[in-house]
XYZ file of C-alpha atoms in Angstrom:
740
model
C 20.414 -6.195 11.244
C 21.510 -2.624 11.186
C 19.086 0.176 11.189
C 16.817 2.790 9.883
C 19.781 4.947 8.909
C 21.819 2.072 7.616
C 21.804 0.421 4.234
C 20.911 -2.869 5.898
C 18.788 -4.683 3.427
C 20.630 -3.273 0.455
C 23.778 -3.923 2.203
C 20.595 -4.627 1.288
C -28.726 14.300 -7.729
C -31.619 15.688 -9.728
C -30.977 15.718 -13.457
C -28.993 18.674 -14.723
C -27.175 21.582 -13.092
C -25.814 23.670 -15.945
C -23.547 20.920 -17.242
C -23.828 22.038 -20.867
C -24.082 25.468 -22.432
C -26.581 24.175 -24.979
C -29.147 23.520 -22.269
C -30.356 20.389 -20.608
C -33.510 18.358 -20.370
C -35.784 19.132 -17.486
C -35.672 16.635 -14.630
C -38.283 13.944 -14.584
C -39.795 12.338 -11.506
C -38.837 8.730 -10.904
C -41.628 6.434 -11.922
C -43.379 4.208 -9.379
C -41.539 0.932 -9.128
C -40.596 -1.735 -6.604
C -38.297 -0.398 -3.890
C -34.651 -0.828 -4.662
C -32.360 -2.654 -2.276
C -31.231 -0.124 0.281
C -29.060 -0.431 3.371
C -26.602 1.634 5.377
C -24.182 1.507 2.450
C -26.452 3.129 -0.124
C -29.847 3.874 -1.617
C -31.873 6.497 -3.502
C -31.679 10.068 -2.240
C -33.474 12.892 -4.058
C -33.707 10.947 -7.279
C -30.056 9.866 -7.311
C -28.705 6.463 -6.345
C -25.897 7.027 -3.868
C -23.576 4.765 -1.931
C -21.381 5.240 1.117
C -17.847 4.822 -0.319
C -15.668 2.256 1.400
C -12.963 4.934 1.789
C -12.883 8.704 1.277
C -13.098 9.503 -2.429
C -10.374 12.152 -2.138
C -7.951 9.523 -0.850
C -8.977 7.025 -3.525
C -8.576 9.675 -6.212
C -5.036 10.490 -5.118
C -4.075 6.809 -5.041
C -5.713 6.070 -8.394
C -4.051 8.989 -10.152
C -0.673 7.730 -8.934
C -1.372 4.183 -10.168
C -0.966 2.850 -13.696
C -3.392 0.940 -15.951
C -2.784 -2.777 -16.554
C -0.242 -3.712 -19.206
C -1.810 -5.033 -22.422
C -0.307 -7.196 -25.117
C -1.118 -6.726 -28.791
C -1.475 -4.039 -31.429
C -4.110 -1.335 -31.070
C -5.479 1.473 -33.172
C -4.263 4.973 -32.433
C -6.638 6.928 -30.218
C -8.882 9.368 -32.118
C -11.280 10.694 -29.507
C -13.982 13.090 -30.683
C -15.712 15.674 -28.470
C -19.380 14.661 -28.737
C -20.485 18.279 -28.297
C -19.137 18.936 -31.813
C -21.337 16.304 -33.483
C -24.831 17.757 -33.359
C -26.225 20.685 -31.356
C -29.358 18.684 -30.557
C -27.439 16.029 -28.630
C -27.723 17.030 -24.985
C -25.519 16.422 -21.971
C -25.862 15.791 -18.265
C -22.333 14.721 -17.287
C -23.037 13.458 -13.779
C -19.414 12.751 -12.832
C -18.587 16.450 -13.240
C -21.117 17.162 -10.476
C -22.043 15.716 -7.097
C -25.180 14.194 -8.645
C -23.730 10.704 -8.952
C -23.498 7.538 -6.913
C -20.374 8.756 -5.060
C -21.849 12.229 -4.348
C -18.512 13.744 -5.410
C -17.363 15.337 -8.676
C -14.741 13.182 -10.452
C -14.304 15.198 -13.657
C -12.914 18.722 -13.711
C -15.093 19.637 -16.684
C -18.385 18.293 -18.131
C -17.216 16.754 -21.398
C -17.793 13.532 -23.316
C -15.586 11.855 -25.932
C -15.755 8.685 -28.079
C -13.423 7.115 -30.618
C -14.333 8.531 -34.035
C -16.091 5.428 -35.463
C -18.196 5.161 -32.293
C -18.945 8.889 -32.343
C -20.107 8.702 -35.978
C -22.347 5.733 -35.132
C -23.795 7.621 -32.157
C -24.611 10.578 -34.379
C -26.473 8.303 -36.781
C -28.465 6.756 -33.921
C -29.412 10.241 -32.690
C -30.652 11.334 -36.113
C -32.745 8.191 -36.424
C -34.294 8.776 -33.013
C -35.219 12.349 -33.900
C -37.634 10.952 -36.511
C -39.437 9.271 -33.591
C -39.539 12.444 -31.490
C -36.585 11.704 -29.208
C -32.982 12.765 -28.823
C -29.961 11.400 -26.973
C -28.988 12.664 -23.522
C -25.372 11.742 -22.699
C -24.274 11.024 -19.111
C -20.756 9.713 -19.770
C -18.499 8.369 -22.505
C -14.696 8.097 -22.488
C -13.537 7.707 -18.888
C -9.863 7.878 -17.826
C -8.737 4.623 -16.210
C -8.049 6.214 -12.841
C -11.772 6.986 -12.466
C -12.582 3.317 -13.015
C -10.167 2.442 -10.226
C -11.854 4.935 -7.889
C -15.275 3.416 -8.664
C -14.031 -0.100 -7.921
C -12.260 0.781 -4.680
C -15.183 2.879 -3.415
C -17.962 0.379 -4.151
C -19.003 -2.245 -1.583
C -18.441 -5.798 -2.741
C -22.138 -6.624 -3.126
C -22.450 -3.964 -5.861
C -19.202 -4.449 -7.747
C -20.952 -6.262 -10.573
C -22.181 -2.793 -11.562
C -18.665 -1.315 -11.870
C -15.694 -2.379 -13.988
C -12.684 -4.166 -12.544
C -9.665 -1.876 -13.094
C -7.414 -4.900 -13.595
C -9.305 -5.542 -16.839
C -10.099 -1.939 -17.658
C -13.452 -0.603 -18.765
C -14.701 -0.136 -22.304
C -15.234 3.449 -21.215
C -11.441 3.619 -20.788
C -11.052 2.650 -24.457
C -13.383 5.424 -25.620
C -15.887 2.866 -26.899
C -18.659 2.969 -24.279
C -21.345 5.556 -23.663
C -23.926 6.029 -20.890
C -27.085 7.718 -22.123
C -30.855 7.945 -22.122
C -33.582 9.629 -24.202
C -35.143 13.047 -23.946
C -38.438 14.187 -25.471
C -37.901 16.689 -28.308
C -41.198 18.464 -27.576
C -40.821 18.971 -23.836
C -37.040 18.809 -23.475
C -37.527 16.502 -20.499
C -35.665 13.264 -19.918
C -37.973 10.308 -20.385
C -38.784 7.963 -17.529
C -37.070 4.587 -17.633
C -37.747 1.577 -15.357
C -34.718 2.448 -13.230
C -32.510 5.413 -12.446
C -29.154 6.094 -14.064
C -26.345 4.374 -12.095
C -28.853 2.596 -9.892
C -27.396 -0.635 -8.521
C -30.461 -2.858 -8.382
C -32.533 -5.223 -10.472
C -34.219 -2.201 -12.074
C -30.992 -1.359 -13.893
C -31.021 -4.590 -15.921
C -32.117 -4.183 -19.565
C -34.270 -7.293 -19.084
C -36.073 -6.006 -15.970
C -39.796 -6.773 -16.333
C -41.011 -4.183 -13.829
C -41.906 -0.532 -14.321
C -44.662 0.691 -16.595
C -45.271 -0.510 -20.116
C -44.292 2.918 -21.475
C -41.021 2.901 -19.518
C -40.124 -0.501 -20.928
C -41.090 0.624 -24.443
C -38.795 3.646 -24.248
C -35.968 1.496 -22.937
C -36.444 -0.807 -25.921
C -36.553 2.126 -28.358
C -33.177 3.306 -27.061
C -31.692 -0.167 -27.242
C -32.929 -0.846 -30.782
C -31.618 2.437 -32.133
C -28.164 1.860 -30.612
C -27.924 -1.769 -31.705
C -28.684 -0.826 -35.311
C -25.493 1.275 -35.298
C -23.191 -1.383 -33.880
C -23.605 -0.861 -30.133
C -24.593 -3.548 -27.623
C -26.221 -2.969 -24.266
C -24.335 -3.942 -21.104
C -25.924 -6.867 -19.323
C -26.604 -5.095 -16.005
C -27.175 -1.495 -17.146
C -29.886 -0.380 -19.561
C -28.060 2.944 -20.150
C -24.587 1.535 -20.977
C -23.720 0.708 -24.601
C -20.430 -0.666 -25.982
C -19.291 -0.077 -29.544
C -18.437 -3.175 -31.575
C -14.767 -2.256 -32.175
C -13.858 -1.694 -28.513
C -11.238 -4.485 -28.502
C -9.201 -2.635 -31.142
C -8.428 0.289 -28.808
C -6.120 0.404 -25.784
C -6.984 1.277 -22.198
C -6.364 5.010 -21.863
C -5.685 7.223 -18.863
C -5.570 10.602 -20.633
C -7.155 13.614 -18.879
C -9.818 15.533 -20.796
C -7.712 18.659 -21.146
C -4.954 16.698 -22.921
C -7.415 15.576 -25.599
C -7.520 19.130 -26.985
C -3.895 18.730 -28.065
C -3.461 15.819 -30.477
C 0.256 15.649 -29.731
C -0.583 14.635 -26.152
C -2.581 11.616 -27.318
C -0.463 8.485 -27.910
C -0.473 7.366 -31.532
C 0.573 3.831 -30.657
C 1.038 1.643 -27.618
C 4.485 1.183 -26.092
C 5.989 -0.859 -23.291
C 5.992 1.907 -20.695
C 5.111 -0.412 -17.842
C 7.510 -0.740 -14.936
C 6.566 -4.383 -14.445
C 9.509 -6.742 -14.755
C 13.027 -7.156 -13.409
C 15.580 -4.364 -13.726
C 19.347 -4.573 -13.197
C 21.396 -1.656 -11.895
C 24.721 -0.837 -10.283
C 25.367 1.682 -7.539
C 28.915 3.028 -7.580
C 30.676 4.254 -4.446
C 34.246 5.129 -5.394
C 35.806 1.994 -6.773
C 33.217 -0.195 -5.061
C 30.313 -1.420 -7.173
C 27.042 -2.610 -5.676
C 24.905 -4.643 -8.118
C 21.193 -4.104 -7.523
C 18.050 -5.773 -8.805
C 14.681 -3.999 -8.879
C 11.768 -6.416 -9.173
C 8.471 -4.710 -10.008
C 4.977 -6.164 -10.224
C 1.774 -4.445 -11.286
C -1.230 -5.343 -9.135
C -4.735 -5.931 -10.397
C -5.719 -2.377 -9.478
C -2.896 -0.940 -11.599
C -0.568 0.188 -8.817
C 3.010 -1.056 -8.647
C 4.863 -2.851 -5.845
C 8.591 -3.492 -5.900
C 11.526 -4.997 -4.075
C 15.076 -3.709 -4.444
C 17.781 -6.258 -3.672
C 21.537 -6.235 -3.262
C 22.705 -9.058 -5.474
C 26.100 -9.302 -3.805
C 24.830 -9.255 -0.248
C 21.684 -11.324 -0.704
C 19.368 -8.860 1.060
C 16.309 -6.935 -0.054
C 13.808 -4.284 0.966
C 10.308 -3.409 -0.182
C 10.059 -0.099 -2.013
C 7.689 2.396 -0.397
C 5.573 5.120 -2.026
C 6.432 3.901 -5.528
C 4.907 6.051 -8.254
C 5.090 6.401 -12.015
C 3.771 9.762 -13.208
C 4.133 10.062 -16.966
C 7.760 8.894 -17.285
C 8.905 10.075 -13.816
C 9.630 7.323 -11.294
C 10.084 7.719 -7.563
C 10.246 5.347 -4.605
C 11.632 5.267 -1.098
C 13.387 2.697 1.058
C 12.159 4.260 4.283
C 13.980 2.171 6.919
C 17.345 3.259 5.522
C 16.398 6.772 4.469
C 16.833 6.025 0.772
C 15.094 7.867 -2.076
C 15.310 7.011 -5.776
C 14.160 9.356 -8.524
C 14.445 8.496 -12.181
C 12.994 8.762 -15.648
C 11.768 5.906 -17.808
C 13.398 5.875 -21.245
C 11.159 6.490 -24.236
C 11.488 2.870 -25.372
C 10.742 1.525 -21.886
C 14.044 -0.361 -21.760
C 15.887 1.706 -19.162
C 15.571 4.035 -16.187
C 18.036 6.873 -15.569
C 18.129 8.483 -12.150
C 19.812 9.207 -8.818
C 19.948 7.583 -5.381
C 20.037 9.544 -2.131
C 20.527 8.040 1.297
C 21.106 9.283 4.807
C 24.770 10.066 5.345
C 25.704 9.302 1.726
C 26.207 11.831 -1.112
C 23.776 11.657 -4.036
C 24.879 9.067 -6.590
C 23.788 8.172 -10.118
C 21.805 4.941 -10.383
C 20.383 3.608 -13.646
C 18.573 0.390 -14.440
C 18.160 -1.701 -17.572
C 15.232 -4.033 -18.122
C 16.566 -7.553 -17.704
C 13.399 -9.593 -18.171
C 9.968 -9.202 -19.675
C 6.998 -8.113 -17.653
C 5.229 -10.951 -15.867
C 2.382 -12.673 -17.604
C -1.073 -11.275 -17.135
C -2.993 -12.577 -14.170
C -5.284 -15.449 -15.140
C -8.987 -15.028 -14.768
C -10.301 -15.617 -11.276
C -11.510 -19.158 -10.700
C -15.156 -19.682 -9.936
C -16.081 -19.738 -6.283
C -18.367 -22.054 -4.359
C -21.922 -22.374 -5.622
C -23.328 -21.762 -2.134
C -22.018 -20.344 1.086
C -19.433 -22.781 2.475
C -19.921 -24.046 6.012
C -16.208 -23.490 6.663
C -13.677 -21.137 5.072
C -10.437 -22.911 3.990
C -8.306 -20.402 5.861
C -5.684 -21.212 8.486
C -4.552 -18.363 10.763
C -1.536 -18.934 12.971
C 0.035 -16.530 15.490
C 3.656 -17.594 16.089
C 3.953 -15.698 19.346
C 1.226 -14.094 21.450
C 1.528 -10.338 21.952
C 2.777 -8.586 25.063
C 1.390 -5.133 25.840
C 4.085 -2.453 26.013
C 4.437 1.322 26.279
C 6.132 3.525 23.669
C 5.677 7.083 22.497
C 3.286 7.895 25.338
C 0.825 5.176 24.292
C 0.328 1.450 24.825
C 0.630 -1.035 21.968
C 0.296 -4.636 20.850
C 2.418 -5.972 17.989
C 1.948 -9.440 16.526
C 1.695 -11.285 13.206
C -1.042 -13.327 11.591
C 0.316 -16.045 9.300
C -2.536 -16.827 6.920
C -2.700 -19.824 4.600
C -5.348 -20.430 1.939
C -5.952 -24.176 2.048
C -8.704 -24.163 -0.563
C -9.121 -24.350 -4.320
C -10.314 -20.749 -4.845
C -8.655 -17.401 -4.407
C -9.073 -15.940 -0.933
C -9.461 -12.146 -0.806
C -8.923 -10.445 2.559
C -11.362 -7.536 2.717
C -11.054 -6.257 6.287
C -9.799 -7.107 9.766
C -11.109 -6.134 13.161
C -9.291 -6.799 16.443
C -12.004 -7.490 18.996
C -12.391 -8.484 22.625
C -12.443 -12.271 22.823
C -15.144 -12.100 25.521
C -17.272 -9.413 23.852
C -16.863 -9.185 20.090
C -18.839 -5.931 19.990
C -15.795 -4.240 21.548
C -13.608 -3.390 18.567
C -10.087 -2.271 19.452
C -8.911 -1.642 15.888
C -10.406 -1.862 12.404
C -8.368 -2.212 9.222
C -9.714 -1.840 5.671
C -8.511 -3.775 2.640
C -6.164 -0.898 1.803
C -4.820 -0.986 5.367
C -4.223 -4.731 5.091
C -2.385 -4.219 1.830
C 0.065 -1.965 3.663
C 0.272 -4.376 6.605
C 1.302 -7.367 4.501
C 4.850 -8.218 3.547
C 5.051 -9.698 0.076
C 5.306 -7.474 -2.998
C 2.468 -9.198 -4.824
C -1.316 -9.320 -4.777
C -1.016 -8.717 -1.055
C -4.570 -9.235 0.158
C -5.333 -11.865 -2.494
C -4.072 -15.332 -1.587
C -4.244 -17.889 -4.372
C -4.971 -21.557 -3.729
C -2.336 -23.015 -1.375
C -0.682 -19.610 -0.934
C 0.186 -17.879 2.333
C 0.808 -14.356 3.574
C 1.708 -12.508 6.745
C -0.250 -9.614 8.262
C 1.772 -7.388 10.611
C -0.701 -6.138 13.216
C -0.120 -3.086 15.401
C -2.864 -1.969 17.809
C -2.581 1.196 19.919
C -4.323 2.090 23.186
C -4.225 5.200 25.345
C -3.060 3.293 28.424
C -1.626 -0.107 29.262
C -4.655 -0.973 31.341
C -6.842 -0.498 28.246
C -5.241 -3.504 26.532
C -7.362 -6.666 26.776
C -6.274 -9.888 28.413
C -7.603 -11.858 25.437
C -8.438 -10.796 21.917
C -9.683 -12.267 18.671
C -9.152 -11.325 15.032
C -12.259 -11.023 12.869
C -11.798 -11.094 9.093
C -14.167 -10.449 6.244
C -13.115 -12.432 3.197
C -14.345 -13.431 -0.248
C -13.847 -16.814 -1.907
C -13.314 -16.746 -5.652
C -16.328 -15.310 -7.454
C -18.783 -16.096 -4.672
C -20.575 -12.723 -4.332
C -21.143 -12.590 -0.574
C -18.535 -11.648 1.989
C -17.855 -14.213 4.689
C -16.825 -13.466 8.275
C -14.087 -15.499 9.950
C -13.263 -14.962 13.628
C -10.114 -16.581 14.967
C -9.726 -18.390 18.253
C -8.985 -16.245 21.329
C -5.421 -15.052 21.765
C -3.958 -14.396 25.222
C -2.242 -11.052 25.790
C 0.675 -10.828 28.233
C 0.691 -7.721 30.391
C 4.211 -7.481 31.837
C 7.294 -6.573 29.803
C 10.821 -7.242 30.986
C 12.127 -4.214 32.920
C 15.732 -3.296 32.042
C 18.339 -0.623 32.542
C 19.914 1.524 29.840
C 22.136 -0.172 27.212
C 24.177 3.067 26.880
C 24.872 6.261 28.800
C 24.713 9.889 27.838
C 22.386 11.938 25.646
C 21.292 12.575 22.064
C 20.889 8.878 21.311
C 18.476 8.253 18.435
C 16.235 5.178 18.478
C 16.757 4.542 14.766
C 14.671 1.865 13.071
C 12.893 1.578 16.427
C 9.524 0.095 17.337
C 6.875 0.861 14.712
C 4.829 -1.227 12.309
C 6.839 -0.144 9.263
C 10.453 -0.364 10.388
C 12.851 -2.770 8.746
C 13.314 -4.565 12.068
C 9.557 -5.072 12.475
C 9.264 -6.802 9.099
C 12.514 -8.822 9.373
C 10.938 -12.291 9.197
C 14.077 -14.427 8.780
C 14.141 -18.219 8.294
C 16.864 -20.006 10.279
C 17.163 -23.792 10.143
C 13.724 -24.119 8.564
C 11.963 -21.838 11.049
C 11.061 -18.199 10.324
C 11.097 -15.777 13.238
C 11.390 -12.066 14.002
C 14.121 -11.687 16.589
C 14.323 -7.957 15.789
C 10.605 -7.269 16.337
C 11.408 -4.548 18.929
C 15.062 -3.911 18.036
C 16.659 -0.472 18.009
C 19.779 0.766 16.225
C 21.223 3.332 18.588
C 23.103 6.155 16.847
C 24.217 9.397 18.437
C 23.787 12.825 16.846
C 25.496 16.166 17.334
C 23.912 19.566 17.578
C 23.650 19.680 13.782
C 21.618 16.471 13.680
C 24.373 14.530 11.940
C 25.810 11.271 13.247
C 29.394 12.317 12.490
C 31.738 15.276 12.232
C 34.554 15.651 9.706
C 35.389 12.810 7.318
C 32.391 10.405 7.112
C 34.734 7.568 6.082
C 36.464 7.525 9.487
C 34.715 5.543 12.246
C 36.319 7.732 14.933
C 34.385 10.722 13.614
C 31.032 9.189 14.547
C 29.572 10.307 17.861
C 28.470 6.773 18.766
C 31.857 5.173 18.169
C 33.649 3.705 21.199
C 30.883 4.361 23.723
C 30.538 1.624 26.335
C 27.700 -0.856 25.810
C 26.149 -1.591 29.214
C 24.504 -4.687 30.680
C 20.788 -3.930 30.962
C 20.239 -6.448 33.770
C 22.039 -8.848 36.018
C 22.745 -11.978 34.053
C 25.120 -14.520 32.588
C 27.025 -14.212 29.327
C 25.457 -16.793 27.000
C 27.457 -16.164 23.801
C 30.133 -13.882 22.364
C 31.820 -13.355 19.030
C 35.002 -11.331 18.527
C 37.592 -10.853 15.789
C 35.331 -9.434 13.073
C 37.222 -6.459 11.553
C 35.819 -2.943 11.463
C 34.008 -1.726 8.332
C 34.768 1.553 6.617
C 31.538 3.599 6.843
C 29.541 3.366 3.625
C 26.840 1.419 1.910
C 29.115 -1.229 0.393
C 32.167 -1.379 2.600
C 31.853 -4.632 4.509
C 35.188 -5.913 5.767
C 33.947 -9.477 5.192
C 31.237 -11.085 3.077
C 28.093 -11.155 5.218
C 26.888 -14.548 6.420
C 24.394 -15.689 9.026
C 27.327 -16.232 11.385
C 28.847 -12.745 11.153
C 25.810 -10.613 10.320
C 25.860 -9.156 13.844
C 29.580 -8.467 13.755
C 31.233 -8.773 17.162
C 28.495 -9.355 19.698
C 27.613 -10.219 23.265
C 24.499 -12.060 24.330
C 23.310 -12.036 27.937
C 20.941 -14.488 29.581
C 18.834 -12.087 31.670
C 16.509 -14.731 33.085
C 12.965 -15.822 32.395
C 14.002 -17.414 29.102
C 15.004 -14.022 27.637
C 18.306 -12.856 26.150
C 19.765 -9.394 25.492
C 21.687 -9.080 22.217
C 24.340 -6.404 21.525
C 25.654 -6.301 17.929
C 28.328 -4.543 15.799
C 30.823 -4.055 18.669
C 34.436 -3.033 18.141
C 36.917 -5.878 17.629
C 38.969 -6.511 20.773
C 36.656 -4.392 22.938
C 34.674 -7.247 24.533
C 35.198 -7.307 28.296
C 33.329 -10.537 29.033
C 33.438 -14.199 28.053
C 30.868 -16.995 28.018
C 29.803 -17.943 31.534
C 30.724 -14.632 33.152
C 28.195 -13.150 35.535
C 27.477 -9.460 34.959
C 25.716 -6.746 36.905
C 23.328 -4.165 35.519
C 25.273 -1.144 34.255
C 28.525 -3.055 33.768
C 30.455 -2.258 30.557
C 30.607 -5.328 28.308
C 32.101 -3.898 25.073
C 32.302 -0.808 22.904
C 30.134 0.481 20.078
C 31.667 -0.255 16.683
C 30.921 -0.806 13.011
C 31.268 -4.531 12.352
C 29.155 -7.090 10.514
C 26.147 -5.937 8.527
C 26.571 -2.277 9.409
C 27.243 0.911 7.475
C 28.249 3.199 10.334
C 29.023 2.917 14.060
C 25.922 2.080 16.092
C 24.651 -0.363 18.688
C 22.012 -2.827 17.586
C 20.081 -4.002 20.669
C 17.157 -6.351 21.098
C 15.586 -8.828 23.538
C 14.564 -12.296 22.327
C 13.656 -15.719 23.660
C 16.626 -17.741 22.428
C 20.406 -17.647 22.430
C 20.214 -17.878 18.613
C 20.697 -14.208 17.564
C 18.241 -14.286 14.651
C 16.449 -17.613 15.009
C 14.342 -16.341 17.913
C 11.264 -14.263 18.652
C 11.702 -10.665 19.764
C 10.011 -9.429 22.949
C 9.212 -5.906 24.129
C 10.842 -4.473 27.217
C 10.625 -1.395 29.428
C 13.390 0.994 30.433
C 13.007 2.115 34.018
C 13.446 5.749 33.112
C 14.689 7.937 30.240
C 14.261 11.437 28.895
C 12.921 12.239 25.420
C 14.960 15.164 24.105
C 13.320 15.399 20.713
C 12.627 13.426 17.575
C 14.183 12.754 14.198
C 13.169 11.936 10.686
C 15.188 11.051 7.626
C 14.981 13.501 4.723
C 17.006 12.642 1.656
C 20.605 12.118 2.674
C 20.497 13.518 6.206
C 18.816 13.202 9.580
C 16.600 16.059 10.656
C 16.771 16.339 14.452
C 14.262 18.392 16.384
C 15.612 18.879 19.890
C 13.295 20.006 22.645
C 13.686 23.460 24.150
C 15.931 23.175 27.239
C 13.835 22.307 30.241
C 10.935 21.124 28.039
C 12.020 17.522 27.480
C 9.680 14.703 28.504
C 10.487 12.047 31.079
C 9.253 8.528 30.393
C 9.174 5.584 32.775
C 8.572 1.879 32.197
C 8.527 2.272 28.423
C 10.555 1.490 25.315
C 11.766 4.424 23.177
C 9.700 4.806 20.007
C 11.090 4.981 16.486
C 13.033 8.198 15.906
C 12.931 9.518 19.470
C 16.076 11.266 20.769
C 16.890 9.897 24.201
C 18.945 10.850 27.231
C 19.527 7.768 29.359
C 18.992 7.895 33.099
C 22.142 7.260 35.088
């Protein structure tokens, strides 16, 4: 409880296009052969096998370049990558991934170059010289491949074709500089020879054992294979053009860009523990106060990191957002509280030195020391069912049906899907569609696997649920108008079980949608009130799934932390350690409806503003500070938290009228500065309840805010240009003037 500004949880292609200056082989026509499998996701176009990527390649590239390769244990040889263009002028190149003539139709490399570890390069040169005696030469398509490219391939490729691309969680032998993609060219004509299948084709024709094609095509494929195998290479089981060098296990997975390979000092001579994975201990100092912190980091199968930062003293935690490790530079955000951490990983990987910035708090030093080893590597995936199961062992539960509501000029539905894997194999969530329960062809929202990863709570393999594991998907669906929301909906998943190759569709039972939100009056009066940590699918309130007495609920699903700002966008003037200097302090909290006082708590002392300045240790009983709870009818309750001690003007059993003052805004309980926490729920238990949306009769939107570093950036509307809203809830970050 607390807010977006408050330290709550831490209170917490034809062949060739000029790819090589030495010239290229002339393109050859594809030989007659059985038609390859082709659907809306991919097929052969102009002699190149192409797919429709699952997500835009530009987006995947950005994500992959920010991710990190999997951590490996063991001792490896130092990298010694050789530019293959320096070996022999008669070796030719058609580096497809430096052009759009590849299966993704997008260049991945900035320059057309090919590298191998020196022993592999020497062996390749010997194979080429032997082939020249038979009238052929080697034509190279690819060799060393930075790990981030492997991740792009995996994330872009539909599931049915992933056996043709490497899993980034294991790395590719290309990443180790010990794999090469190639074919033959005819020394007399300079043309690439015809093989039974195309390069990078994802079909049965790509297998080295494929019995189709012409006899000559198969002979040439066998000539290539024999010459490579004599020099210590082995052909990949699904690709006739891919060969791995015998020593590949002795080299580490690399993620070095081509340009860095020209400078030997940029190439690591030995492996080091530069992974972030593990548990880190730190201490944030604020004057004499010390706030012990723990940063728990896990590396996912795709190489990216997820983390949770926790306040050891206060027993609270938050998921780190936008976490990145670029070289040795580390950055992550705690968005709901406006926190940003930037640091640098020590050379030995044992420490992180950096600074913490947070809204309303001066920049402070924050360093971490590694306190435990990185987690063990993920075990190999269990085998899946031998045939398509008649039922998927997946239980989907919706704790509370959604109610349509208006916010930010749109209509929305917000609800959670609690998913349990009841089976013996891993369950991978691949996509989710929210559809009309009466007509499943009407799709209201579609979420990819990457979307689901962001919509799930745990900092782990988010969309992968192991046997007997569970996860929560936070769903948020937006419509133009309230009347566009359905009366019943269903959730349609695509999933994969273990290693079973086909995707399986699972559609849940229909879910009723309520159409009428509780209509209330304003909880405060006046203007320039910011709906901090307000309704959105990423706010700390939205994800606050809290177990109370053995039952987990989200009482704060639609909660708002109301803070007031001045003309400068700040929440205070003068000394930030004095509650009286905050604009919100001492304002009257108002009854939003006629009702009866159901519960009160008084006597909790005021906090000094700051991230670690609680007047009392925080417990479930005092987390809301001094509060008032009103029974507003229909089984719903209005909750007002963090009020000033001694300011309560009501007692249990009192009847109140809408607009009546019930207490004053303060800074008590789990709060870092004066504000009013307000929410509506279905129980008199402040946190052991389910939150419901509501609608204010009328209010004016005066602007919006966003948190940047250690301050709020307020954008107030031009006078006379503010927007009036009716029968809606203020959206996250909106600046509001309440109607009298």
